[in-house]
CSV table of C-alpha atoms in Angstrom, one decimal:
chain,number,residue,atom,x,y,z
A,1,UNK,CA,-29.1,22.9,-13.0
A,2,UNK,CA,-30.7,24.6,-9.8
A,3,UNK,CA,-32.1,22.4,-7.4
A,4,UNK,CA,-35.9,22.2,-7.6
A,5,UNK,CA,-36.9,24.0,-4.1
A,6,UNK,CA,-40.0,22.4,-2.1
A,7,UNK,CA,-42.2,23.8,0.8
A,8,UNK,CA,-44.4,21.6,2.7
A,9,UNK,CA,-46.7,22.7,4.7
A,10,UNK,CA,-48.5,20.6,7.5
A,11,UNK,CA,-51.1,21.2,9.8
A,12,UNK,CA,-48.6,20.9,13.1
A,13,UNK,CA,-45.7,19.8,14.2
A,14,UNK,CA,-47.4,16.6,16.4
A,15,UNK,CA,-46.1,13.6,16.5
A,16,UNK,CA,-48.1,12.5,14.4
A,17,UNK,CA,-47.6,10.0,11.0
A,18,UNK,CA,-48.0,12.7,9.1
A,19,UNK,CA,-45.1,14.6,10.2
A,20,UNK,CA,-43.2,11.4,10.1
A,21,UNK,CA,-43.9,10.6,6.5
A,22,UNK,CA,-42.7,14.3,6.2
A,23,UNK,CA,-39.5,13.8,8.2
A,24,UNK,CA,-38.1,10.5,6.4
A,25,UNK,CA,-39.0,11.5,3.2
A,26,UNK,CA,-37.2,15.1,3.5
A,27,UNK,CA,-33.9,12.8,4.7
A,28,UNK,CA,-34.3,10.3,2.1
A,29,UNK,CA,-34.4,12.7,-0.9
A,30,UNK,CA,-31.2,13.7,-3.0
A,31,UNK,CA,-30.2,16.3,-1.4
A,32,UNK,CA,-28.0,17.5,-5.1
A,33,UNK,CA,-31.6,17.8,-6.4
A,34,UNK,CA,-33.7,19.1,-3.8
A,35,UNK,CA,-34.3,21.8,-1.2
A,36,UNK,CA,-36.8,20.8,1.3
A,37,UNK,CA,-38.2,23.2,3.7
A,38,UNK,CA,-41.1,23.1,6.0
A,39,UNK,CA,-43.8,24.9,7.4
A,40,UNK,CA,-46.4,23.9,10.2
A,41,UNK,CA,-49.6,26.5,10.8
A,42,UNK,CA,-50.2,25.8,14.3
A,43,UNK,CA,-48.7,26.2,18.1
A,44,UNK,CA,-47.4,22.3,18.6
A,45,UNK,CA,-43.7,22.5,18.9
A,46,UNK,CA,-43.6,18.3,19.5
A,47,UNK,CA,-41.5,17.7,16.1
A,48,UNK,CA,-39.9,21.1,15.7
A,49,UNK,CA,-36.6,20.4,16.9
A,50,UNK,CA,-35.9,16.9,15.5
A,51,UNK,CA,-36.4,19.0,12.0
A,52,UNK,CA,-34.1,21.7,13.2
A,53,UNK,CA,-31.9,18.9,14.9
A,54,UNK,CA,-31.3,17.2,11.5
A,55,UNK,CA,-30.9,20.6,9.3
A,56,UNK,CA,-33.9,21.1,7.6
A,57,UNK,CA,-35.3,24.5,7.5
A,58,UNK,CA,-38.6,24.4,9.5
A,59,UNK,CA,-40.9,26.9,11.3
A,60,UNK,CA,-44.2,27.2,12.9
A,61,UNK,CA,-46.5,29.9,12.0
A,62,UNK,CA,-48.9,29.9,15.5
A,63,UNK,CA,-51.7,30.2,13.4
A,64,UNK,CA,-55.1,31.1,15.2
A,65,UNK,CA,-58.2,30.7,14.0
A,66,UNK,CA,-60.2,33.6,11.9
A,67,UNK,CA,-59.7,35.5,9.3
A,68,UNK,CA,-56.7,38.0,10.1
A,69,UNK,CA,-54.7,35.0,11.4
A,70,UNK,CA,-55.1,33.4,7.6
A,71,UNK,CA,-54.4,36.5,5.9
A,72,UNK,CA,-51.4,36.5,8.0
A,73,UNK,CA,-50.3,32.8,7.2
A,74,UNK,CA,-51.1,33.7,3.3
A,75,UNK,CA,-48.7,37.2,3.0
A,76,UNK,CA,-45.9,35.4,5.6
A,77,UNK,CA,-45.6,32.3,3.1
A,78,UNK,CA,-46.3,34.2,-0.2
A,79,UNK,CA,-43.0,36.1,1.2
A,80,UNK,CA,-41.5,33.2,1.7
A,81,UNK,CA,-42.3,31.7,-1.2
A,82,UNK,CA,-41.1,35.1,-3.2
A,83,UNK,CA,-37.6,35.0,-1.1
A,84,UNK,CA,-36.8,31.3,-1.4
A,85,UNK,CA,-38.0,30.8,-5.1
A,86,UNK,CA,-40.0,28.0,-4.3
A,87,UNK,CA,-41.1,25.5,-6.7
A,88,UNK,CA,-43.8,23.4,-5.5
A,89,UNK,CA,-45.6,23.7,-2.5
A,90,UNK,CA,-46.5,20.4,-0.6
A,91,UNK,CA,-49.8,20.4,0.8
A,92,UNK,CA,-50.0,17.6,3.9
A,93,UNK,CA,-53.2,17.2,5.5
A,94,UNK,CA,-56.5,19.7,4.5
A,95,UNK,CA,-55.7,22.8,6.7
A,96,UNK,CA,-52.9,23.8,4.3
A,97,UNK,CA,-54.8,23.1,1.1
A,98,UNK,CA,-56.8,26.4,0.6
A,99,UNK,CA,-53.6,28.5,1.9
A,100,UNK,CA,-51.8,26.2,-0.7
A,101,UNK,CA,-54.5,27.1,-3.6
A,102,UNK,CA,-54.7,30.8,-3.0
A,103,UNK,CA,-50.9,31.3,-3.6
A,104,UNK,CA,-51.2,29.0,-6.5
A,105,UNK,CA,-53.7,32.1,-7.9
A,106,UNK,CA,-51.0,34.6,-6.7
A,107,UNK,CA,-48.0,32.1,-7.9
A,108,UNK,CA,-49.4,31.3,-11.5
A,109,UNK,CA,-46.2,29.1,-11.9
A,110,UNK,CA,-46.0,27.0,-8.7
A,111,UNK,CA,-47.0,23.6,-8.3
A,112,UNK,CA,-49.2,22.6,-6.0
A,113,UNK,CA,-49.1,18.8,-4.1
A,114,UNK,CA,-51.7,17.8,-2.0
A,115,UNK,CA,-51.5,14.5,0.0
A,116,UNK,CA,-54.9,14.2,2.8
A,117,UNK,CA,-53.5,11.6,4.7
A,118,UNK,CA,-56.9,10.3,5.3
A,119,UNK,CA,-59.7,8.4,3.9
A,120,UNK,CA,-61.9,10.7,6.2
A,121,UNK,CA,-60.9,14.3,5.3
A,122,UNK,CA,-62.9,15.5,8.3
A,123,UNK,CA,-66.7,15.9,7.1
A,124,UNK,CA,-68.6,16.8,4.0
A,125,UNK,CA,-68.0,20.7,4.3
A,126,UNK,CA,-63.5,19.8,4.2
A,127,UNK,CA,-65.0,17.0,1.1
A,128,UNK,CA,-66.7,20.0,-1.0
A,129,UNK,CA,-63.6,22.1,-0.3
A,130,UNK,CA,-61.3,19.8,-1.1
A,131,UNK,CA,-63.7,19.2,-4.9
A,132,UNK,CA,-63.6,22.5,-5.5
A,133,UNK,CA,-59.9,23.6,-5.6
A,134,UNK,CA,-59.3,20.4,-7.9
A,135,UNK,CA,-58.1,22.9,-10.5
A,136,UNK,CA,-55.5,24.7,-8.3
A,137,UNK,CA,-53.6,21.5,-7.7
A,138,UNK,CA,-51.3,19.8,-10.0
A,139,UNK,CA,-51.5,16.7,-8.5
A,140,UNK,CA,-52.8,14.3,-5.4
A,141,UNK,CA,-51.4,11.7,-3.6
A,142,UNK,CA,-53.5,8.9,-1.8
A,143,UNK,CA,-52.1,5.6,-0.3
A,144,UNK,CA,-54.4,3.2,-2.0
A,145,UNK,CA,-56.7,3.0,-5.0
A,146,UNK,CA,-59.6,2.3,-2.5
A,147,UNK,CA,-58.6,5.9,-1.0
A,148,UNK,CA,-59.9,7.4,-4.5
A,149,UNK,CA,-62.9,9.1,-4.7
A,150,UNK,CA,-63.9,12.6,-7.3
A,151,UNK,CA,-62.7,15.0,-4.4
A,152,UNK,CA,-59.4,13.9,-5.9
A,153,UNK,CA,-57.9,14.6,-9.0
A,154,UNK,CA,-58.6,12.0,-11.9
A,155,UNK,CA,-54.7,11.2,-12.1
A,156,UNK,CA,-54.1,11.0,-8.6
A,157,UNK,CA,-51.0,9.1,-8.0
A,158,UNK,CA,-50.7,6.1,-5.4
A,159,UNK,CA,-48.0,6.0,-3.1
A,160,UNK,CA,-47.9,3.7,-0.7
A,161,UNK,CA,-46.2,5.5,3.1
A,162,UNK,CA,-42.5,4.1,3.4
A,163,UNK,CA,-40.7,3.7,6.6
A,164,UNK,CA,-36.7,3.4,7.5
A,165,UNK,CA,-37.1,-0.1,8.1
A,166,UNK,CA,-33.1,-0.6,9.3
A,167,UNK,CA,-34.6,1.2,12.5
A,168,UNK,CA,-36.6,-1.3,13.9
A,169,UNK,CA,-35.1,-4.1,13.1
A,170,UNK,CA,-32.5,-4.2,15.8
A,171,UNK,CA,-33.5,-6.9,18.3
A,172,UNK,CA,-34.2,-6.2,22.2
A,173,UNK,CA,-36.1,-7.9,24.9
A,174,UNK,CA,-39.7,-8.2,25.5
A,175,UNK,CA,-41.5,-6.0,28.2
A,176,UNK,CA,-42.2,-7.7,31.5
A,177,UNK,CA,-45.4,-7.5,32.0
A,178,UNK,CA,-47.2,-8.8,28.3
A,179,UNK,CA,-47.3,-5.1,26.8
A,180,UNK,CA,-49.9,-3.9,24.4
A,181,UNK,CA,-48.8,-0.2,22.4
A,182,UNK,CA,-51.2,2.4,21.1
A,183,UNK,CA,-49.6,4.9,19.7
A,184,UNK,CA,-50.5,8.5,17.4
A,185,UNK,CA,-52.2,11.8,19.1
A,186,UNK,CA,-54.6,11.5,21.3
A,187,UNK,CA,-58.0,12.5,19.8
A,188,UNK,CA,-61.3,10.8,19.2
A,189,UNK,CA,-60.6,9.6,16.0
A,190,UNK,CA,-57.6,7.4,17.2
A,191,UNK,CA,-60.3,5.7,20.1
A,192,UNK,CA,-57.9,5.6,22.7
A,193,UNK,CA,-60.8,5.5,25.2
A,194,UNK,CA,-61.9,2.5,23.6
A,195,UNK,CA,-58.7,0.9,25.3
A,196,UNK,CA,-60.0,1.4,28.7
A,197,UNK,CA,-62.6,-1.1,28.4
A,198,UNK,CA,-60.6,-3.9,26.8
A,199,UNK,CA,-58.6,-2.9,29.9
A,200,UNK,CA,-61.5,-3.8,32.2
A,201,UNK,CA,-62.3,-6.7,30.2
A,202,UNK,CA,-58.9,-8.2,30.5
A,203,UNK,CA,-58.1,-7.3,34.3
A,204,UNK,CA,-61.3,-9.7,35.1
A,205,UNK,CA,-60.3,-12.4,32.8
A,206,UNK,CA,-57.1,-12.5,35.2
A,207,UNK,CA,-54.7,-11.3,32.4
A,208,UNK,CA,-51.5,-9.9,33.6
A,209,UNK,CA,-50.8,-7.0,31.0
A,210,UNK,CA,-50.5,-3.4,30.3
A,211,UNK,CA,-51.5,-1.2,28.1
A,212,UNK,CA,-49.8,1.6,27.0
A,213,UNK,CA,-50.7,4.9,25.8
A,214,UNK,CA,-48.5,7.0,23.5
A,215,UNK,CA,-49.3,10.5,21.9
A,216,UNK,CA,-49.8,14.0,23.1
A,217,UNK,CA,-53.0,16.4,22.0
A,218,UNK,CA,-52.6,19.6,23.9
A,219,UNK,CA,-55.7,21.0,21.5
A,220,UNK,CA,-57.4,17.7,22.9
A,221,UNK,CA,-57.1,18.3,26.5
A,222,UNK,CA,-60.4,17.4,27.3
A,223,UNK,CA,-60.5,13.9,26.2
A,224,UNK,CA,-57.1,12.9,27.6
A,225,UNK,CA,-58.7,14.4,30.9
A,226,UNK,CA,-61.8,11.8,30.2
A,227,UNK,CA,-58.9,9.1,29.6
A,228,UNK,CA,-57.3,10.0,32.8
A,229,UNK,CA,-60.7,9.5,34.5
A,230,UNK,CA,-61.9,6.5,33.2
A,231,UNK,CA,-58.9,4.7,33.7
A,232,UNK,CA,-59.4,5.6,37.5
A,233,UNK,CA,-63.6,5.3,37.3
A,234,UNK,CA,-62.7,1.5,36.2
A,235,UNK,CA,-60.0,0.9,38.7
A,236,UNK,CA,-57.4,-0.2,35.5
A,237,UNK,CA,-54.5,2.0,37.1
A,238,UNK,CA,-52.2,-1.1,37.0
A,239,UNK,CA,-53.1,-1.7,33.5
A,240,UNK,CA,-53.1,1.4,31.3
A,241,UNK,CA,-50.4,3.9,31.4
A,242,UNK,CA,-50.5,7.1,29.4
A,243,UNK,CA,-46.8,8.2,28.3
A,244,UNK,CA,-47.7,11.4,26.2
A,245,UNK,CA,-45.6,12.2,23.8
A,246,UNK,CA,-42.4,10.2,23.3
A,247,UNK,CA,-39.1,10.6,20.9
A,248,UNK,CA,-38.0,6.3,21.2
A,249,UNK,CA,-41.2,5.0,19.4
A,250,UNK,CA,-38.4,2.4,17.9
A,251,UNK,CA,-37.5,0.9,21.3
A,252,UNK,CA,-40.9,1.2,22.6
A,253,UNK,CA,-42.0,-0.9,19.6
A,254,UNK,CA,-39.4,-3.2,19.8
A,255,UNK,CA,-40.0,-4.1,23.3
A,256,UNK,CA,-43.8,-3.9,22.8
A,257,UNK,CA,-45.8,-7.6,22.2
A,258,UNK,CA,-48.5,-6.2,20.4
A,259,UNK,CA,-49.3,-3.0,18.3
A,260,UNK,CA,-53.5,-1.9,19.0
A,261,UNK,CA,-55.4,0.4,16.7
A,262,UNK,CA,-59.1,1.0,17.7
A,263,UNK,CA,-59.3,4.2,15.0
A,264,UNK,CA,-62.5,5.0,13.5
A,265,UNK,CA,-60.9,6.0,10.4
A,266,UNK,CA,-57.1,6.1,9.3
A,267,UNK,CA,-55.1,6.6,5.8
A,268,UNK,CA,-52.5,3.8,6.1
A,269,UNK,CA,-51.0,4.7,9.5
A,270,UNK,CA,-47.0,5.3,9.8
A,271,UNK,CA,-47.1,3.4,12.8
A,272,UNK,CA,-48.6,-0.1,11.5
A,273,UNK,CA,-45.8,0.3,8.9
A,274,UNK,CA,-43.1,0.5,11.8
A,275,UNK,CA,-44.6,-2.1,13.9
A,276,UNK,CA,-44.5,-4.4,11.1
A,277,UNK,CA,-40.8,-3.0,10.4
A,278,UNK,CA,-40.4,-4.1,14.2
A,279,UNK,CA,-41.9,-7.6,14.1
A,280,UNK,CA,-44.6,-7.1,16.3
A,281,UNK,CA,-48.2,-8.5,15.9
A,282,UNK,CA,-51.1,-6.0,15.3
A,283,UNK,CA,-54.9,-5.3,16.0
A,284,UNK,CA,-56.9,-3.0,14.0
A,285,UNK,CA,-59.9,-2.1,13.1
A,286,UNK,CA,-60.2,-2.6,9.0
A,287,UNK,CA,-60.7,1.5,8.3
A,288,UNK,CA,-59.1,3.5,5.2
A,289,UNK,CA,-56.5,2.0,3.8
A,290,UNK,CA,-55.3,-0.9,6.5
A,291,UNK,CA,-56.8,-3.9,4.7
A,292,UNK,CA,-54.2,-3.4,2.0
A,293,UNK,CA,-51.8,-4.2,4.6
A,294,UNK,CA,-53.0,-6.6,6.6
A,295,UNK,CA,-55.4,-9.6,6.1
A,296,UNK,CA,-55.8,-13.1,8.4
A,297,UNK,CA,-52.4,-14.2,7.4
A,298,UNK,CA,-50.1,-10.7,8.6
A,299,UNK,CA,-52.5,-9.7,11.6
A,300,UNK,CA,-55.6,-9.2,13.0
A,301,UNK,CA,-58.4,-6.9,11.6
A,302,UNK,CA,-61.2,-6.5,13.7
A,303,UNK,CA,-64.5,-4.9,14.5
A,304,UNK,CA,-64.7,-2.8,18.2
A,305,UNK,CA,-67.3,-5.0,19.1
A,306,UNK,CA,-64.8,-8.1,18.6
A,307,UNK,CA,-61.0,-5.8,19.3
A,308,UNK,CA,-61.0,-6.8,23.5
A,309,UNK,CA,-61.9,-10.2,22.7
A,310,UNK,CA,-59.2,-10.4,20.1
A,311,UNK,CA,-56.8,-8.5,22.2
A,312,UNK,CA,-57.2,-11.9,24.3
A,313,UNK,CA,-57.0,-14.2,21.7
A,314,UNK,CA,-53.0,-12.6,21.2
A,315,UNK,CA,-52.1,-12.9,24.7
A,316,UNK,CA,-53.3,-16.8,25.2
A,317,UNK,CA,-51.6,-17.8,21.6
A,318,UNK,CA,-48.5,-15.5,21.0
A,319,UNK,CA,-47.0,-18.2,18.6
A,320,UNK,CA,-49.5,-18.1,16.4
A,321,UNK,CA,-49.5,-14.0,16.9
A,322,UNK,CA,-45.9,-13.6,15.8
A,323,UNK,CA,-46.4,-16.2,12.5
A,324,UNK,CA,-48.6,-13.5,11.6
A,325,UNK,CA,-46.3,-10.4,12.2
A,326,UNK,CA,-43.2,-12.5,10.2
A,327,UNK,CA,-45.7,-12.6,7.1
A,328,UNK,CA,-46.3,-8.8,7.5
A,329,UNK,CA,-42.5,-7.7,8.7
A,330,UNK,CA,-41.8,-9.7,4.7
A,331,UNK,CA,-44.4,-8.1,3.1
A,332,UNK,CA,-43.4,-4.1,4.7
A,333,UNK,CA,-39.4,-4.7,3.7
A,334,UNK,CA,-40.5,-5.2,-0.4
A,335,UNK,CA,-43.3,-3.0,-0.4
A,336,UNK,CA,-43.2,-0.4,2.3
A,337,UNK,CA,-39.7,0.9,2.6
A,338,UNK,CA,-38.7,4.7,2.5
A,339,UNK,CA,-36.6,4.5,-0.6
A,340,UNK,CA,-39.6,3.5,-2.9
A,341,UNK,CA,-41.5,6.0,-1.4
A,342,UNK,CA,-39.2,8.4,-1.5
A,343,UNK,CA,-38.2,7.4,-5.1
A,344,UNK,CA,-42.0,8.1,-6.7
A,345,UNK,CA,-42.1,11.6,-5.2
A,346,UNK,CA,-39.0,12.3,-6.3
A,347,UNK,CA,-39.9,11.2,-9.7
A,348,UNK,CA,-43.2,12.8,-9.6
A,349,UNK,CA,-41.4,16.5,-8.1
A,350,UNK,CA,-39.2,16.1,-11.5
A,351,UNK,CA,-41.5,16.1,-14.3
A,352,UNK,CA,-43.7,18.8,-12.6
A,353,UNK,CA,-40.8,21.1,-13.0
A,354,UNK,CA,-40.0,20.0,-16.7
């Protein structure tokens, strides 16, 4: 029996959870039954070569915006997908979903998969979209019954994100001075900016900290600019440090005391999954798909107007910070690994092919 050939296709090649869901779950299925290649549509190289690195066949198609630039995406993967006998296409994130759809008209046979990522697809225009080409997909993938609404398919499947959990388990010492992480691209939807103000708020309780800043966003210039600014317009140098993008996330974790999400909306975040993996305590705001991860007894979820004060609240009473982040590292190594994630989709890959 041939192996059942896959192409997912992502927005870009950030690192981003999206592409890191990708990643682990490309290494993590059998490679006897399946060949896994990927495709991203725009410029960011970030997570290129760690694909490449680790053999999997990956590309970027430096897609533009417009018209011609689509067409060109549509006949370069409808080649592609001709050549390499594809199977089922993966859809990750919206941007690839109509491309996705319109091949599935030229490709009567091919499957189509389509996992958002999201509870907040990106506005009511994406939501309407997303509605229509219901009947072009064979199935969605969400990370939590809450995520469900009727822009999905009526037998969407639940999969909960997995993450290797072996790689942050491995113990290392604490940062000197009391480290809070943000990490995932920098954009307004992640809040980083937010940070800069707990920053201010900290500095004059007399709190010796820092707060680091982890993620690139080239197409977000701007705002890491604004970042940059405020950080110097509140005099916080000392205290927030942005890293851009970054390969050791594991070690940074590890050596991390606390994991800080100020997003305005999420999916359920890769990242909350490893800091869990890693034993660190965790603030977030309670968007998407997060309070079916964490309640009072495995972290903290929290409103902005409450996240600085809260941010306190971890540094005075650390003990009672890492009970928390023991509960949720137990709950993440039955329920959140990348095997049983990697499991269901393999299962779910299968009987679209029978």
């Amino acid at each position: 029996m041939r192996k059942i050939n896959i192409l997912h296709i992502t927005t870009a090649f950030t690192v981003g959870g999206a592409e890191k869901v990708i990643l682990d779950l490309i290494l993590t299925l059998d490679k006897n039954v399946f060949n896994n290649s990927v495709m991203a549509l725009a410029k960011n190289p970030d997570m290129l070569g760690e694909f490449l690195d680790h053999g999997i066949k990956a590309e970027k198609l430096d897609m533009d915006k417009g018209v011609g630039a689509f067409v060109k995406a549509f006949r370069h993967i409808d080649k592609y997908i001709s050549e390499n006998k594809i199977d089922i296409i993966h859809a990750h994130l919206f941007h690839p979903l109509p491309l996705a759809s319109l091949l599935k008209l030229k490709h009567p046979k091919l499957k189509v998969v389509f996992t958002s990522h999201n509870t907040n697809i990106g506005g009511k225009l994406r939501e309407v979209i997303t509605q229509f080409l219901k009947p072009l997909r064979n199935k969605d993938i969400v990370f939590s019954e809450d995520m469900i609404t009727p822009i999905y398919k009526k037998d969407t499947l639940v999969i909960a994100n997995g993450v290797n959990i072996e790689k942050f388990q491995e113990p290392a010492a604490k940062n000197t001075p009391f480290t809070f992480l943000s990490v995932g691209t920098v954009r307004a939807q992640k809040n980083q900016l937010f940070l800069v103000e707990c920053a201010k708020a900290l500095k004059e309780k007399g709190y010796d900290f820092v707060i680091d800043i982890v993620g690139g966003g080239e197409e977000n210039r701007a705002l890491i600019e604004t970042i940059q600014k405020e950080i110097v317009k509140q005099d916080v140098q000392k205290h927030v440090r942005m890293l851009g993008v970054r390969n050791d996330i594991p070690d940074l974790l590890k050596t991390a005391h606390c994991m800080v999400l100020p997003s305005h909306y999420e999916g359920l975040p890769i990242v909350l999954l490893e800091a869990g993996a890693a034993k660190i305590p965790i603030i977030s705001t309670p968007v998407g798909a997060i309070p079916t991860l964490i309640n009072e007894d495995s972290g903290y979820l929290t409103d902005l107007d409450t996240f600085c004060e809260t941010m306190g609240k971890v540094y005075n009473d650390y003990a009672q910070a890492e009970e928390k982040a023991g509960v949720l590292a137990e709950k993440i190594d039955q329920h959140y690994s990348i095997k049983s994630m990697a499991k269901a989709h393999a299962e779910l890959y299968q009987s679209l092919i029978v």
